[in-house]
Amino acid sequence: MLKIFANKIIMLQIGFVSLGSFTGCKTEEIFIPDSPLFTNQTYISSLTKKVVVKVNLVKRVVADTLTELAPGIKQTTINYIDYADKPMRLFIVEADLNNPLVTIKAATPNNSNVYAKQTVSDIARFNDVTGSRVIAAVNGDFFNTTTSEPQSILYRNNMPVKSVSKLCALCTAISVDNQGMPSIIIKDKPVDSTKIKEAIGGYHLLIKDSLRVAQGDPSIEPRTSVGITSNNMVYIVVVDGRKADYSNGMSFAQLSDVFAALGVRDAINLDGGGSTTLVVKEGTTFSVKNNPSDGNQRAVANALAIVAR
């Protein structure tokens, strides 16, 4: 059941978007304003406060919401104005892997080990099976658009679809071991591949050993990324972009700042741009929560899923 909390917002006679309520779930009506005339003085989500207070990214919060997707899994959505006076929309999915019923999964098209492409919604649907219910999912690794081969490694249920031995020099990955504990894999950090249960690849290293990693690429784009804390919390961060009146995207340095505010030990960037997609299970369907910059979901090679066992 979804539980949604939102700041109460006074509605002026200008545009707003009603998200309504989810079928079969107890919620209150939420209004996400499109106008910077709305301001919030308090924050519903503690993660919103961390991002506002700990790093210099947010000039003014327009609205924030907190949704309990399942026990141990929450979603924070932050609408804000940055210091360039541009609107931004940021999503954070928080998964507590100390909960024995919560884990992450490398999800693939048709729930198979054959390289292919599929939208994140369809990947989530095919991987949503008894005993491993997908609660939320985002696009995963960069991939070859012709062959659908992921750029980095891929492990599923202890099986190497693309093994650590093929990890490129700058490639990264997020993994969980047989005890469900998460870790970030990088080339210069030894890893026992026999202990990898699930792993999905990424590229840019954003945070290493609780320190920001210097970034040479200043481009501003939609982003999908993931980080882990020392106490086994997983944070998936999604940023929409390429839409000037809605959300403008982030640089890698700004993304590193978000993870620093969240207090992660390690964080990596996944595929972004038109691939950036966040889906959440609502009832029996998977709903796209962000606004993909292509205008619709792009078919991708794999997805990082948060599952309830």
Steps between C-alpha positions, in 0.01 A plus 500: 500500500625846417497761771545855376576808705513849353539856610173687504507758225269800449363490146502837319315559175788374286596163358551192714505126444286263706647156560179379655494179701599143428235232473469291811747705703434752770648829383439868511475713189829654400547812294836551330515865399642617171551853620792640702242713687453198728749462782537247781654591832519146636590167345301180520797280411816500713693442176373830363639678804839330454524607136396857585717546809818303427585610145460821302258379232151611600402867501138428586288189541173521312357172630613170643319172551578181686346168392533170683507249216537194724654426841861612478455675161415870464492759223575870545416745220639854515392787275736792547656809346878489469745789535478568127126559557416189300233245598617152599336170586692246705390149603662293775404138562625376837534126570598362839694181430514428873139392454527129407204537265662778292776456242614619157491303178659520157191490281518416130265497199260208520671394826761313295878492463493583129609851396193694389321832549171584667344796678554521875127445558506178299823383663343559842186312397690194373721491811211545745453138609383315808760529773668798334251780454635807322405815691701755298746490212726732303697461179838336552828488313620668182470257208583431138195619308555238229575187702337607831811386688545696824821697532588372847433173685174318558426228758162341563430250776873417535538454124748721309326615182798731452772425755733712711786392276346722230478809721644792300749741654243769589195278535323460832214292639270465798465151644354302786652186645326182614422667834335791319766754594575767235833617364639708216741324263781689329801380301769583757316344794530119527172308508423133557275422203379178663316710759311716249132411491369798300694774323416765248751730336557872482781732403596827671610464863338784696587427864782274622560425868268789598692755290387673182684388187618783272301516177637627167171506308290811579202406281148543636272204427227277642667256739446158657737400780534288812691519826540293816569593861717327757185371671358330187257765380466529122405833341394517136507860374319600180511852356286612209643737240497654153167678570560863590161568658492172697847369589842581360723211605825481699873477451694207646646735762152607609391136513800429723381782726159336537657171606734682738195657661341155535811375678589214269831313509512428125291606202502445123326643197282274283381572146323836470367739238204354315544171684426650842181338626347430843204265531309408815248222551152632573253220552567255218655746255832683469469877470769730366565760769745727318471671162743329257667756276419306181131553573451131571693206639810389315570128459810419708721197565430451869359657815584530866201380699411536867311186598306372798561132569 
